[in-house]
GROMACS .gro file of C-alpha atoms in nm:
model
  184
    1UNK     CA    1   0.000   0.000   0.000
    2UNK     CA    2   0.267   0.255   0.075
    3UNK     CA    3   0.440   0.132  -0.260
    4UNK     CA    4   0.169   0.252  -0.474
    5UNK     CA    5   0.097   0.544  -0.259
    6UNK     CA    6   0.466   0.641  -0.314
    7UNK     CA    7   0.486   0.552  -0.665
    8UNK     CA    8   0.245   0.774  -0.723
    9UNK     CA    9   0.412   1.009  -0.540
   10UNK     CA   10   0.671   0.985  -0.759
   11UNK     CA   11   0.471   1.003  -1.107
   12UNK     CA   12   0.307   1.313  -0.963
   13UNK     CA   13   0.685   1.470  -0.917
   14UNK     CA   14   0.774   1.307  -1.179
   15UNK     CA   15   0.491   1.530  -1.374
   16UNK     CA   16   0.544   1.822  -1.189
   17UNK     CA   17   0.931   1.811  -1.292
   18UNK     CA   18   0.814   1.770  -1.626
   19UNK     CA   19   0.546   2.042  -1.620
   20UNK     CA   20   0.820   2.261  -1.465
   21UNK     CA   21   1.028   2.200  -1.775
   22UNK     CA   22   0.797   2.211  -2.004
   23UNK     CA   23   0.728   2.595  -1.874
   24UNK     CA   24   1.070   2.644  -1.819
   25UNK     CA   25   1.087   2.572  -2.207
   26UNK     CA   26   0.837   2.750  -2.287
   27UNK     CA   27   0.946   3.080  -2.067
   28UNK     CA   28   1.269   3.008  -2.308
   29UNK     CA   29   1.061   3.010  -2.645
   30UNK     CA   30   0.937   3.312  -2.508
   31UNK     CA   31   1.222   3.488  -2.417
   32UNK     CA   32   1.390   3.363  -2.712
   33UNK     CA   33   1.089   3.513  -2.910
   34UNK     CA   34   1.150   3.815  -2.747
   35UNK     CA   35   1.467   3.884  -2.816
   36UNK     CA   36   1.437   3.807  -3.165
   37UNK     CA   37   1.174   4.056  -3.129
   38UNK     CA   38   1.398   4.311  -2.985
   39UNK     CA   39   1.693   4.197  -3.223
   40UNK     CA   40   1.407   4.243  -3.529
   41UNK     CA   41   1.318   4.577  -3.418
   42UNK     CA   42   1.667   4.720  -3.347
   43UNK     CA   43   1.783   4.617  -3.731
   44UNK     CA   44   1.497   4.807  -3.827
   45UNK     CA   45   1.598   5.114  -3.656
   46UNK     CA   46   1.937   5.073  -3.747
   47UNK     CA   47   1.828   5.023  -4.120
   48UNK     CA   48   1.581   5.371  -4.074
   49UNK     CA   49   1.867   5.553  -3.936
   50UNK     CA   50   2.089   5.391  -4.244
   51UNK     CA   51   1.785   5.542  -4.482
   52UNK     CA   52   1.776   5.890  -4.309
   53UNK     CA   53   2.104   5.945  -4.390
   54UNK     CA   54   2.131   5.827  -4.692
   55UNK     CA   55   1.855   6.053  -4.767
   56UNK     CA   56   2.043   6.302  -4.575
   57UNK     CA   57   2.346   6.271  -4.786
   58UNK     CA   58   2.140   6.256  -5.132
   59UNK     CA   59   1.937   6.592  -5.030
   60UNK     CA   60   2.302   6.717  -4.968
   61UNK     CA   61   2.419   6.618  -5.315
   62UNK     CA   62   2.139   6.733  -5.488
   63UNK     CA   63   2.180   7.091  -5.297
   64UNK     CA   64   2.520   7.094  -5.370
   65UNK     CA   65   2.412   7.040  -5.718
   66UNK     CA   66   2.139   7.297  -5.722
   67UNK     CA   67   2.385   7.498  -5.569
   68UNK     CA   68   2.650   7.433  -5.895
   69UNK     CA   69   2.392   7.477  -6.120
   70UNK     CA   70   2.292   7.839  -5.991
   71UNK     CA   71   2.668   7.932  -5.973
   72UNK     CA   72   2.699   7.832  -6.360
   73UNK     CA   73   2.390   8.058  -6.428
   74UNK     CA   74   2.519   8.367  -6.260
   75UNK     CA   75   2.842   8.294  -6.423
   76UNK     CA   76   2.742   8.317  -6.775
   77UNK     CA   77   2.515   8.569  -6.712
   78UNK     CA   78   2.824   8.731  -6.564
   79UNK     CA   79   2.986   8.659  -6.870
   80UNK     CA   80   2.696   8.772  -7.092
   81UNK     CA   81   2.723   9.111  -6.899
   82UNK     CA   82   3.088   9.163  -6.935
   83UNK     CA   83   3.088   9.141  -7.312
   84UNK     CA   84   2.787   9.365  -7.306
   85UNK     CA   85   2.983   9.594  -7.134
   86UNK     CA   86   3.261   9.524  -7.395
   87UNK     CA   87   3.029   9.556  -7.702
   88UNK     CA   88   2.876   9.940  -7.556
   89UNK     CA   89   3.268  10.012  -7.447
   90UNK     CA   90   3.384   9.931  -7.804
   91UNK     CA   91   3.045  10.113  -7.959
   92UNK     CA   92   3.148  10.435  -7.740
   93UNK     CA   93   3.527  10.405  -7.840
   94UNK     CA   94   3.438  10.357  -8.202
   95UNK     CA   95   3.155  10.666  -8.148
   96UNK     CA   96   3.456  10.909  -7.956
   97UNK     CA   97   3.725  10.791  -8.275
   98UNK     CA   98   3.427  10.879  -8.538
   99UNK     CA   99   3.401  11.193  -8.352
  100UNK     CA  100   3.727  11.297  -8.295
  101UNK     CA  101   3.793  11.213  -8.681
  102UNK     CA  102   3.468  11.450  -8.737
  103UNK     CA  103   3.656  11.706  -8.503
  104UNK     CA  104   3.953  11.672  -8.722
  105UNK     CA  105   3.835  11.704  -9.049
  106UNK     CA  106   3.658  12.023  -8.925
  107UNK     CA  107   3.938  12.159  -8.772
  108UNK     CA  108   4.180  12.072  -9.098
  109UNK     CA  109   3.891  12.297  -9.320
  110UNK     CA  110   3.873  12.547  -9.072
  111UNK     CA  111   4.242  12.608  -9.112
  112UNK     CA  112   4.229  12.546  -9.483
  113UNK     CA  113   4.022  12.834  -9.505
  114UNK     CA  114   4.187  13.069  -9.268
  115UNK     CA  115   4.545  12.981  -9.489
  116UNK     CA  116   4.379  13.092  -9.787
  117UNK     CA  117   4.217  13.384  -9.666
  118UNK     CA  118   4.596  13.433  -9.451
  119UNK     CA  119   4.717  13.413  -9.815
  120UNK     CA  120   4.480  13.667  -9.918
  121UNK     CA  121   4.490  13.928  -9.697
  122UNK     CA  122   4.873  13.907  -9.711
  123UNK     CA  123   4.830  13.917 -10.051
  124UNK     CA  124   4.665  14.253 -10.003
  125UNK     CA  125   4.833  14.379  -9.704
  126UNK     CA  126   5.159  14.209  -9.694
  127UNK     CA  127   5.349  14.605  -9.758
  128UNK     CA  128   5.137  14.750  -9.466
  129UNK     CA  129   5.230  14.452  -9.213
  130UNK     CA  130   5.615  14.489  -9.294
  131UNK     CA  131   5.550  14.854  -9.268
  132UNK     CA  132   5.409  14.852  -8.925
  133UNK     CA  133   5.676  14.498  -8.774
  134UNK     CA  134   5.958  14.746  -8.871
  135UNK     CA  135   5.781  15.044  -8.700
  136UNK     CA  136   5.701  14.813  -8.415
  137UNK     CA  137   6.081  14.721  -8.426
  138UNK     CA  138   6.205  15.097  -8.402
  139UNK     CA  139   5.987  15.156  -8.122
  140UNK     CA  140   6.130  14.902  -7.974
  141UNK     CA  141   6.496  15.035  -8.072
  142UNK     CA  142   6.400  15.331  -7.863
  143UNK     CA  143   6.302  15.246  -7.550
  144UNK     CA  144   6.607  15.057  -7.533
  145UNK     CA  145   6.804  15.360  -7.615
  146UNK     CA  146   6.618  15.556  -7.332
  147UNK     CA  147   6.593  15.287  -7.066
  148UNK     CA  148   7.037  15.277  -7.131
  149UNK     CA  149   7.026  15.660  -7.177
  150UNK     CA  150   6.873  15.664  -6.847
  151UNK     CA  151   7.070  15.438  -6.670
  152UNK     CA  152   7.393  15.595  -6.794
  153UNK     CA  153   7.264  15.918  -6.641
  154UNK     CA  154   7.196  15.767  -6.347
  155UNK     CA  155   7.563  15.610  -6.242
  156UNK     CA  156   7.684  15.953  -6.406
  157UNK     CA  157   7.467  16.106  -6.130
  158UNK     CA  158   7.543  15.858  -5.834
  159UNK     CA  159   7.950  15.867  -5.950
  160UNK     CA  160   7.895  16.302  -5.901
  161UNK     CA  161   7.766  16.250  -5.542
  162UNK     CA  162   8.028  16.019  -5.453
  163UNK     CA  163   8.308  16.245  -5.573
  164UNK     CA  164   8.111  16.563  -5.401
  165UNK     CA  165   8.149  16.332  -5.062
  166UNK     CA  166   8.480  16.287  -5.090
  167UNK     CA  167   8.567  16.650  -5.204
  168UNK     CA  168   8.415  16.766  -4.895
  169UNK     CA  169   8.561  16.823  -4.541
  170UNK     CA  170   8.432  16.706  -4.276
  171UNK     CA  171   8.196  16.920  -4.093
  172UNK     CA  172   8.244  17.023  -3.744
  173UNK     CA  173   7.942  16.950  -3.517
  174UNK     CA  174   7.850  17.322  -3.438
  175UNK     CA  175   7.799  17.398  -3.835
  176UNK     CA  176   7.667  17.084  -3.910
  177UNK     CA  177   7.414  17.205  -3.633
  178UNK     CA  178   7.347  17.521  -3.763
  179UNK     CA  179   7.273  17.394  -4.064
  180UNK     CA  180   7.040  17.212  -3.935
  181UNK     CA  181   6.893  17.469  -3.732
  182UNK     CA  182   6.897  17.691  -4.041
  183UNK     CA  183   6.719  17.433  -4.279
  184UNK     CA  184   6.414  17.410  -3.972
   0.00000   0.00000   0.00000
C-alpha cells in the first residue's frame, strides 16, 4: 500500500518536474521570441537611421548640385554682362574715334580756309604789315636807347655824389648844427 501510494508520489513529481520544464521551455521560447523581437526591431531602426542618412546625404548632393547649377547661371550671365559691357565700351570708343575724326576734319577745313584767306589778306596787305613789324621794331629800338640813356645818367649822377662826398671836409658839429637849425 505505501508502494503505490509512493509511486504515485513519484509520477506526480515526476509530472510536476516535467510540467516545470515544459514551462521552463516555454518561458525560453518566449524569451527567445522576445529577443528576436527586440533583435528584429533594433535592425529596423538601425536600417531607418541607415535610410535617413542616406537621404540626408542625397538631399546634400542634390543641394550641392542645385547649388553648382545656380553658380553656372550667374556665371554666364556674368559673362553675358561683361561682353555687353565690352560691345557698348567698343560702340562708345568707335563713337569718340568717329568723332574725334569728325573734329579733325573740321578743324583741318577750318584752317584750310583761314590759310587761304591768310594768303589773301597778305596778298593785299603784306606792304602794310612789314610797314608797321619794322615800325614796331624801331619803337622798340628806342626804349632801349632811353631805358640805357637813363641808366647811364643815373651812375653819371650817383658817381657826381660820390666824388662831391669825398671832395668835402668834414663838418664840425656846431655847423653841421646850424645847418640844421637853419634848414628848420
Amino acid at each position: 500500500h505505501r508502494d503505490k501510494k509512493r509511486d504515485k508520489e513519484k509520477v506526480k513529481e515526476k509530472e510536476k518536474a516535467k510540467e516545470k520544464e515544459r514551462d521552463r521551455d516555454k518561458e525560453k521560447e518566449r524569451n527567445w521570441d522576445r529577443d528576436k523581437e527586440k533583435e528584429r526591431e533594433r535592425d529596423k531602426e538601425r536600417n531607418r537611421d541607415k535610410d535617413k542618412e542616406k537621404d540626408q546625404e542625397r538631399e546634400k548632393e542634390r543641394h550641392k548640385d542645385r547649388e553648382r547649377v545656380r553658380d553656372k547661371d550667374r556665371d554666364r550671365d556674368r559673362d553675358k554682362d561683361r561682353e555687353k559691357n565690352k560691345e557698348k565700351e567698343k560702340e562708345k570708343e568707335k563713337e569718340k574715334d568717329r568723332e574725334e575724326v569728325d573734329q579733325n576734319k573740321e578743324k583741318d577745313d577750318v584752317t584750310k580756309e583761314g590759310e587761304k584767306d591768310r594768303g589773301k589778306i597778305k596778298d593785299k596787305e603784306g606792304d602794310k604789315d612789314r610797314g608797321e613789324k619794322e615800325k614796331d621794331k624801331e619803337k622798340e629800338k628806342d626804349e632801349k636807347k632811353e631805358k640805357k640813356e637813363r641808366e647811364r645818367e643815373k651812375e653819371r649822377d650817383d658817381k657826381k655824389k660820390k666824388e662831391k662826398r669825398s671832395r668835402t671836409p668834414p663838418r664840425s658839429y656846431s655847423s653841421s648844427r646850424r645847418s640844421r637849425s637853419s634848414s628848420r
